[in-house]
Coordinates of C-alpha atoms and ligand atoms in Angstrom, one line a residue:
X1035 CA 30.4 14.4 40.2
X1036 CA 33.8 15.8 39.0
X1037 CA 35.7 18.8 40.5
X1038 CA 32.7 21.1 39.7
X1039 CA 32.4 23.3 42.8
X1040 CA 28.8 24.6 43.0
X1041 CA 29.5 26.8 46.0
X1042 CA 32.4 28.6 44.2
X1043 CA 30.4 29.2 41.0
X1044 CA 27.5 30.6 43.1
X1045 CA 29.8 32.8 45.0
X1046 CA 31.4 34.3 41.9
X1047 CA 28.1 34.8 40.2
X1048 CA 26.8 36.6 43.3
X1049 CA 29.8 38.9 43.1
X1050 CA 28.8 39.7 39.5
X1051 CA 31.5 37.8 37.6
X1052 CA 30.3 36.0 34.4
X1053 CA 30.0 32.3 34.4
X1054 CA 32.1 30.2 32.1
X1055 CA 30.2 28.2 29.4
X1056 CA 31.3 24.9 30.9
X1057 CA 30.0 26.0 34.3
X1058 CA 26.6 26.9 32.9
X1059 CA 26.4 23.6 31.0
X1060 CA 27.3 21.6 34.1
X1061 CA 25.0 23.4 36.4
X1062 CA 22.0 22.8 34.1
X1063 CA 23.0 19.2 33.4
X1064 CA 23.5 18.3 37.1
X1065 CA 20.3 20.1 38.1
X1066 CA 18.2 18.3 35.5
X1067 CA 19.6 15.0 36.7
X1068 CA 18.8 15.8 40.3
X1069 CA 22.5 16.1 41.3
X1070 CA 22.1 19.8 42.3
X1071 CA 19.4 20.6 44.8
X1072 CA 16.6 23.2 44.3
X1073 CA 18.2 25.5 47.0
X1074 CA 21.4 25.9 45.0
X1075 CA 19.6 26.4 41.7
X1076 CA 17.4 29.0 43.5
X1077 CA 20.5 30.8 44.6
X1078 CA 21.8 30.9 41.0
X1079 CA 18.4 32.1 39.7
X1080 CA 18.4 34.9 42.2
X1081 CA 22.0 35.9 41.4
X1082 CA 21.1 35.9 37.6
X1083 CA 17.9 37.9 38.3
X1084 CA 19.9 40.5 40.2
X1085 CA 23.2 40.6 38.2
X1086 CA 21.9 39.7 34.7
X1087 CA 23.9 37.7 32.2
X1088 CA 26.1 38.6 29.3
X1089 CA 24.8 37.7 25.8
X1090 CA 27.3 34.8 25.7
X1091 CA 26.1 33.4 29.1
X1092 CA 22.5 33.7 28.1
X1093 CA 23.1 31.9 24.8
X1094 CA 24.9 29.1 26.6
X1095 CA 22.1 28.9 29.2
X1096 CA 19.5 28.6 26.3
X1097 CA 21.6 25.9 24.6
X1098 CA 22.1 23.9 27.8
X1099 CA 18.4 24.0 28.6
X1100 CA 17.5 23.0 25.1
X1101 CA 20.0 20.1 25.2
X1102 CA 18.5 18.8 28.5
X1103 CA 15.8 17.1 26.4
X1104 CA 14.7 16.0 22.9
X1105 CA 15.7 18.0 19.9
X1106 CA 13.2 17.5 17.1
X1107 CA 15.1 19.4 14.3
X1108 CA 12.0 19.5 12.2
X1109 CA 13.9 21.8 9.7
X1110 CA 15.9 18.7 8.6
X1111 CA 12.7 16.9 7.6
X1112 CA 11.0 19.6 5.6
X1113 CA 12.1 22.1 3.0
X1114 CA 10.8 24.8 5.2
X1115 CA 8.8 24.8 8.5
X1116 CA 7.8 27.9 10.4
X1117 CA 7.1 28.5 14.0
X1118 CA 5.6 31.5 15.8
X1119 CA 5.6 32.6 19.4
X1120 CA 3.8 35.4 21.3
X1121 CA 5.1 36.7 24.6
X1122 CA 1.4 36.8 25.7
X1123 CA -1.4 39.2 25.9
X1124 CA -5.2 39.7 26.4
X1125 CA -7.4 38.6 23.5
X1126 CA -4.3 37.4 21.6
X1127 CA -5.7 34.8 19.2
X1128 CA -3.1 35.5 16.5
X1129 CA -1.6 31.9 16.5
X1130 CA -5.1 30.5 15.9
X1131 CA -5.8 32.6 12.9
X1132 CA -2.3 32.6 11.5
X1133 CA -1.7 28.8 11.5
X1134 CA -4.4 27.7 9.0
X1135 CA -4.0 30.9 7.0
X1136 CA -0.3 30.3 6.5
X1137 CA -0.9 26.6 5.8
X1138 CA -3.4 27.6 3.2
X1139 CA -0.6 29.5 1.5
X1140 CA 1.4 26.3 1.2
X1141 CA 3.7 27.0 4.2
X1142 CA 4.0 24.4 6.9
X1143 CA 3.8 25.7 10.5
X1144 CA 4.0 23.9 13.8
X1145 CA 3.8 25.2 17.3
X1146 CA 4.5 23.8 20.7
X1147 CA 2.4 26.2 22.6
X1148 CA 1.6 27.1 26.1
X1149 CA -1.3 27.6 28.5
X1150 CA -2.4 30.8 30.1
X1151 CA 0.2 32.5 32.3
X1152 CA -0.8 35.2 34.8
X1153 CA -3.2 37.6 33.2
X1154 CA -2.6 36.4 29.7
X1155 CA -4.6 33.8 27.8
X1156 CA -3.2 30.5 26.5
X1157 CA -3.5 29.3 23.0
X1158 CA -4.0 25.7 24.1
X1159 CA -6.7 26.6 26.6
X1160 CA -8.6 28.4 23.8
X1161 CA -8.3 25.4 21.5
X1162 CA -9.6 23.0 24.2
X1163 CA -12.8 25.0 24.2
X1164 CA -13.5 23.1 20.9
X1165 CA -15.3 19.8 21.7
X1166 CA -12.9 16.9 21.2
X1167 CA -9.9 19.0 20.4
X1168 CA -6.7 17.2 21.4
X1169 CA -4.0 19.7 22.4
X1170 CA -1.6 17.0 23.8
X1171 CA -0.3 15.3 20.7
X1172 CA 2.5 12.7 20.7
X1173 CA 5.3 13.6 18.4
X1174 CA 4.1 11.1 15.6
X1175 CA 0.6 12.7 15.8
X1176 CA 2.1 16.2 15.7
X1177 CA 4.0 15.2 12.6
X1178 CA 1.0 13.5 11.0
X1179 CA -1.0 16.7 11.4
X1180 CA 1.8 18.8 10.0
X1181 CA 2.1 16.5 6.9
X1182 CA -1.6 16.1 6.3
X1183 CA -2.9 19.6 7.0
X1184 CA 0.2 21.8 7.1
X1185 CA -0.4 23.2 10.5
X1186 CA -0.5 21.9 14.1
X1187 CA -0.6 23.4 17.6
X1188 CA 0.1 21.2 20.6
X1189 CA 1.5 21.3 24.1
X1190 CA 5.2 20.9 24.5
X1191 CA 5.8 17.2 25.3
X1192 CA 7.5 16.0 28.5
X1193 CA 10.7 15.4 26.6
X1194 CA 11.1 19.0 25.4
X1195 CA 13.5 21.1 27.6
X1196 CA 12.9 19.3 31.0
X1197 CA 15.4 21.7 32.5
X1198 CA 13.0 24.6 31.8
X1199 CA 10.1 22.7 33.4
X1200 CA 12.1 22.3 36.7
X1201 CA 13.5 25.8 36.6
X1202 CA 10.3 27.5 35.7
X1203 CA 8.5 25.9 38.7
X1204 CA 11.3 27.2 40.9
X1205 CA 11.3 30.7 39.4
X1206 CA 7.6 30.9 40.0
X1207 CA 8.1 30.6 43.8
X1208 CA 11.5 32.4 44.2
X1209 CA 10.5 35.8 42.7
X1210 CA 12.7 35.3 39.6
X1211 CA 10.2 35.1 36.8
X1212 CA 11.0 38.7 35.6
X1213 CA 14.5 38.3 34.5
X1214 CA 15.5 39.0 30.9
X1215 CA 18.1 36.1 30.5
X1216 CA 15.8 33.7 32.3
X1217 CA 12.8 34.5 30.2
X1218 CA 14.9 34.4 27.1
X1219 CA 16.4 31.0 27.9
X1220 CA 13.0 29.6 29.0
X1221 CA 11.2 30.6 25.8
X1222 CA 14.0 29.9 23.3
X1223 CA 15.1 26.5 24.7
X1224 CA 11.6 25.2 24.0
X1225 CA 11.3 26.9 20.6
X1226 CA 14.7 25.9 19.4
X1227 CA 14.1 22.3 20.6
X1228 CA 11.4 22.0 18.0
X1229 CA 13.9 23.3 15.5
X1230 CA 11.9 25.2 12.8
X1231 CA 13.5 26.8 9.8
X1232 CA 12.2 30.1 10.9
X1233 CA 10.5 31.6 13.9
X1234 CA 8.4 34.8 14.1
X1235 CA 8.2 36.3 17.5
X1236 CA 5.3 38.6 18.5
X1237 CA 6.7 40.6 21.4
X1238 CA 3.9 42.5 23.0
X1239 CA 4.3 45.9 24.7
X1240 CA 2.0 48.0 26.8
X1241 CA -0.2 47.6 29.9
X1242 CA -1.3 44.0 29.0
X1243 CA 2.2 42.7 28.1
X1244 CA 4.7 41.1 30.5
X1245 CA 7.1 43.9 29.4
X1246 CA 5.0 47.0 29.8
X1247 CA 7.7 49.5 28.8
X1248 CA 8.7 49.8 25.2
X1249 CA 12.5 49.7 25.9
X1250 CA 12.0 46.4 27.9
X1251 CA 9.9 44.8 25.1
X1252 CA 12.6 45.8 22.7
X1253 CA 15.3 44.4 24.9
X1254 CA 13.4 41.2 25.2
X1255 CA 13.0 41.0 21.4
X1256 CA 16.7 41.5 20.8
X1257 CA 17.6 39.0 23.5
X1258 CA 15.3 36.4 22.0
X1259 CA 16.8 37.0 18.6
X1260 CA 20.4 36.8 20.0
X1261 CA 19.7 33.5 21.8
X1262 CA 18.9 31.9 18.4
X1263 CA 22.2 32.9 16.9
X1264 CA 23.9 29.9 15.2
X1265 CA 21.0 27.6 16.1
X1266 CA 19.9 27.0 12.6
X1267 CA 16.5 28.6 13.2
X1268 CA 16.2 32.1 11.7
X1269 CA 14.3 34.5 14.0
X1270 CA 12.5 37.8 13.4
X1271 CA 10.4 39.8 15.8
X1272 CA 7.5 42.2 15.6
X1273 CA 6.8 44.4 18.6
X1274 CA 3.1 44.8 18.7
X1275 CA 0.7 46.8 20.8
X1276 CA -0.8 45.3 24.0
X1277 CA -1.9 48.5 25.6
X1278 CA -5.5 47.5 24.7
X1279 CA -7.0 44.0 24.3
X1280 CA -6.6 42.6 20.8
X1281 CA -9.9 42.1 19.0
X1282 CA -13.2 42.2 20.8
X1283 CA -13.2 38.8 22.6
X1284 CA -11.0 37.8 25.6
X1285 CA -11.7 34.3 27.0
X1286 CA -11.6 30.9 25.4
X1287 CA -14.8 29.9 23.5
X1288 CA -15.4 33.5 22.5
X1289 CA -11.9 33.8 21.1
X1290 CA -12.4 30.7 19.0
X1291 CA -15.5 32.3 17.5
X1292 CA -13.5 35.5 16.8
X1293 CA -10.9 33.3 15.1
X1294 CA -13.4 31.8 12.8
X1295 CA -14.9 35.3 12.1
X1296 CA -11.5 36.6 11.1
X1297 CA -11.0 33.6 8.8
X1298 CA -14.4 34.3 7.3
X1299 CA -13.3 37.8 6.6
X1300 CA -15.6 39.4 9.2
X1301 CA -13.4 39.6 12.3
X1302 CA -12.1 42.7 14.0
X1303 CA -9.6 44.7 11.9
X1304 CA -6.9 44.8 14.6
X1305 CA -6.7 41.0 14.8
X1306 CA -6.5 40.8 11.1
X1307 CA -3.8 43.5 10.9
X1308 CA -1.6 42.0 13.6
X1309 CA -2.0 38.5 12.2
X1310 CA -1.4 39.5 8.6
X1311 CA 1.8 41.3 9.5
X1312 CA 3.2 38.2 11.2
X1313 CA 1.9 35.9 8.4
X1314 CA 3.6 38.1 5.9
X1315 CA 6.9 37.6 7.7
X1316 CA 6.4 33.9 7.8
X1317 CA 5.8 33.8 4.1
X1318 CA 8.7 36.0 3.2
X1319 CA 11.1 34.0 5.5
X1320 CA 10.2 30.9 3.6
X1321 CA 12.0 32.4 0.6
X1322 CA 9.0 31.6 -1.7
X1323 CA 7.4 35.1 -1.5
X1324 CA 8.4 38.7 -1.4
X1325 CA 6.3 41.2 0.6
X1326 CA 4.1 42.0 -2.3
X1327 CA 3.4 38.4 -3.3
X1328 CA 3.0 37.3 0.3
X1329 CA 0.2 39.9 0.8
X1330 CA -1.5 38.9 -2.4
X1331 CA -1.4 35.3 -1.4
X1332 CA -2.8 36.1 2.1
X1333 CA -5.6 38.1 0.6
X1334 CA -6.4 35.4 -1.9
X1335 CA -6.5 32.6 0.6
X1336 CA -8.7 34.6 3.0
X1337 CA -11.2 35.7 0.3
X1338 CA -11.4 32.3 -1.4
X1339 CA -12.2 30.6 1.9
X1340 CA -9.0 28.4 1.6
X1341 CA -7.8 29.6 5.0
X1342 CA -11.1 28.7 6.6
X1343 CA -11.2 25.3 4.9
X1344 CA -7.7 24.7 6.2
X1345 CA -8.9 25.5 9.8
X1346 CA -11.7 22.9 9.3
X1347 CA -9.2 20.2 8.3
X1348 CA -6.8 21.2 11.1
X1349 CA -9.5 21.0 13.8
X1350 CA -10.7 17.6 12.5
X1351 CA -7.0 16.3 12.4
X1352 CA -6.6 17.2 16.1
X1353 CA -9.8 15.4 17.0
X1354 CA -12.0 18.4 17.2
X1355 CA -15.5 18.8 15.8
X1356 CA -15.2 21.1 12.7
X1357 CA -18.9 21.7 12.7
X1358 CA -18.2 24.4 15.3
X1359 CA -17.1 26.6 12.5
X1360 CA -20.7 26.8 11.1
X1361 CA -22.5 26.4 14.4
X1362 CA -21.1 28.3 17.3
X1363 CA -23.8 26.9 19.6
X1364 CA -21.7 23.7 19.7
X1365 CA -19.1 25.7 21.8
X1366 CA -19.5 26.2 25.5
X1367 CA -22.2 28.9 26.0
X1368 CA -22.3 31.6 28.7
X1369 CA -25.2 31.2 31.2
X1370 CA -25.6 34.9 31.5
X1371 CA -24.3 38.1 29.8
X1372 CA -24.0 41.4 31.8
X1373 CA -23.8 44.6 29.9
X1374 CA -21.4 47.3 31.0
X1375 CA -22.6 50.8 30.1
X1376 CA -20.6 54.0 29.7
X1377 CA -21.1 56.2 32.8
X1378 CA -20.4 59.4 30.8
X1379 CA -20.2 60.7 27.2
X1380 CA -16.8 61.3 25.6
X1381 CA -14.0 58.9 24.7
X1382 CA -12.5 55.8 26.2
X1383 CA -9.0 57.0 26.7
X1384 CA -7.4 53.9 28.3
X1385 CA -8.2 50.3 29.2
X1386 CA -5.7 48.9 31.8
X1387 CA -5.1 45.7 29.9
X1388 CA -3.4 43.9 32.7
X1389 CA -6.4 44.5 34.9
X1390 CA -8.7 43.5 32.0
X1391 CA -6.7 40.2 31.8
X1392 CA -7.0 39.6 35.5
X1393 CA -10.7 40.3 35.4
X1394 CA -11.1 37.7 32.7
X1395 CA -9.0 35.2 34.7
X1396 CA -11.2 35.8 37.8
X1397 CA -14.3 35.1 35.7
X1398 CA -12.9 31.6 35.2
X1399 CA -11.3 32.0 31.8
X1400 CA -7.8 31.5 33.2
X1401 CA -6.1 29.8 36.0
X1402 CA -4.7 31.3 39.3
X1403 CA -3.3 27.9 40.4
X1404 CA -2.0 25.2 38.1
X1405 CA -4.8 22.9 39.0
X1406 CA -7.7 25.4 38.5
X1407 CA -10.3 24.2 36.0
X1408 CA -11.0 26.6 33.1
X1409 CA -14.6 27.8 32.5
X1410 CA -14.5 27.9 28.7
X1411 CA -17.7 29.9 28.3
X1412 CA -16.5 32.8 30.6
X1413 CA -15.0 35.9 29.1
X1414 CA -15.4 39.5 28.1
X1415 CA -16.5 41.2 24.8
X1416 CA -14.9 44.6 24.6
X1417 CA -17.4 46.3 22.3
X1418 CA -15.6 49.6 22.6
X1419 CA -12.0 50.2 23.2
X1420 CA -9.4 53.0 23.7
X1421 CA -10.0 55.8 21.2
X1422 CA -13.7 55.0 20.7
X1423 CA -16.3 57.8 21.2
X1424 CA -19.1 56.8 23.6
X1425 CA -22.4 58.3 24.7
X1426 CA -23.5 57.9 28.3
X1427 CA -25.4 54.6 28.6
X1428 CA -23.8 53.0 25.5
X1429 CA -22.9 49.4 26.0
X1430 CA -19.1 49.3 26.1
X1431 CA -18.6 45.7 27.1
X1432 CA -20.4 42.4 27.7
X1433 CA -19.3 40.2 30.6
X1434 CA -19.9 36.5 29.8
X1435 CA -20.6 34.4 32.8
X1436 CA -20.0 30.7 32.7
X1437 CA -20.9 28.2 35.4
X1438 CA -19.5 30.1 38.4
X1439 CA -21.8 32.4 40.4
X1440 CA -20.7 36.1 40.6
X1441 CA -21.9 39.2 42.2
X1442 CA -23.1 41.0 39.2
X1443 CA -23.0 44.6 40.4
X1444 CA -19.5 44.2 41.7
X1445 CA -18.4 42.9 38.3
X1446 CA -19.6 45.9 36.3
X1447 CA -18.1 48.3 38.9
X1448 CA -14.8 46.4 38.8
X1449 CA -14.8 46.5 35.0
X1450 CA -15.4 50.3 35.0
X1451 CA -12.5 50.7 37.5
X1452 CA -9.9 49.9 34.9
X1453 CA -11.5 51.9 32.0
X1454 CA -10.6 55.6 31.8
X1455 CA -12.9 58.1 30.1
X1456 CA -12.1 61.6 28.9
X1457 CA -13.4 64.4 26.8
X1458 CA -10.8 64.1 24.1
X1459 CA -9.7 61.2 21.9
X1460 CA -6.3 59.8 23.0
X1461 CA -3.5 59.9 20.5
X1462 CA -3.9 57.0 18.0
X1463 CA -1.1 54.4 18.4
X1464 CA 0.0 51.9 15.8
X1465 CA -0.6 48.2 16.3
X1466 CA 2.7 47.2 14.8
X1467 CA 5.6 49.2 16.5
X1468 CA 8.7 47.7 15.1
X1469 CA 10.2 44.9 13.0
X1470 CA 13.5 43.5 14.3
X1471 CA 15.8 40.8 12.9
Ligands
URA1193 N1 7.1 32.1 28.7 C1 8.0 31.1 29.0 O1 7.9 30.1 28.5 N2 8.9 31.4 29.9 C2 9.0 32.5 30.6 O2 9.9 32.7 31.4 C3 8.1 33.6 30.3 C4 7.1 33.3 29.4

């Protein structure tokens, strides 16, 4: 080690002074190599969580974490390659619908995606509900799929941003997950390591989002965009609503079915709207479409079945059985389905979407510990959502039970505990709140 004085750096950051770029770079480099112990990194994380970071510090942190591992720079290999990232929500299957849809429009899209986190579902977990689907591709297989089909989704390989893997594990146990610069650097180091030409961010807001308050979601969107400055990847963000589950299905196998339904033109309108808005941005950012032609192309590829056909080829290319598209019984099936009925007439005025997500996790659709095994058949179908009129006794949801035994009456009571009913319809809220770039 050179004259780098960890103690001094920590002391200054604790007092609120910004770190110099060289200090951040060295801290990350030494920590990744094991030359700074966890307790000193924990101290830095806490100082950052409390005092924040300037935009310049946050950008250097992102770059340092990204440089801790492989940089794929896929934008150097293709005329244009897109990426998309969601900050996470309940029933968010947008990446699954968007990938083959965009690829069917002639735009390559690749994603190094994540698993479920907290109350939110994970794209990879959902894909693994498809028999045979391989969500752990090597880089050559990732690129083969990208070349042959035009879309691919896989887990981030060991070589991508190893600093984030170590730091994330530490944040998880030191109460430093919810920090804007740390979240930004964590997300963007992985995204920028893949090195797409353009990245569309879906920043969720509302009760089912990590950032519940609008101003926090907006700050996150701006921070994520700022972190990409000068990286070579152009970034735009849409702030979309997560104050209600997206679509009807929340779980894994049920979200795969909903994905196919949207690609067949029958899926829930909200999933289609949110996906279309992001797909439009991807197409426009490619420079090959303007807004009008992008929307025409998206409509054409959906109606002609080209997007669905692309999904078929994509699933097969990643080792999955494409027959699931025509035969949903090939997917894991719930053992039992419980109906939840409206206890009164009126309107559903609010679904606490965080609670809805935790409920789904508790059914087995997500993990509470890293080594938990997912029950792919478990989940919820939200037949009615906020704003819908209901009569007493109407079925408002179906709880899909997988292999794990549950107390059924407790489940329906718990479900109703996070749904609010009222006599008047709540104010209608848009699904797409804002477009930032
Ligand atoms: N997703 C990430 O990858 N990192 C975070 O810190 C939060 C969400």
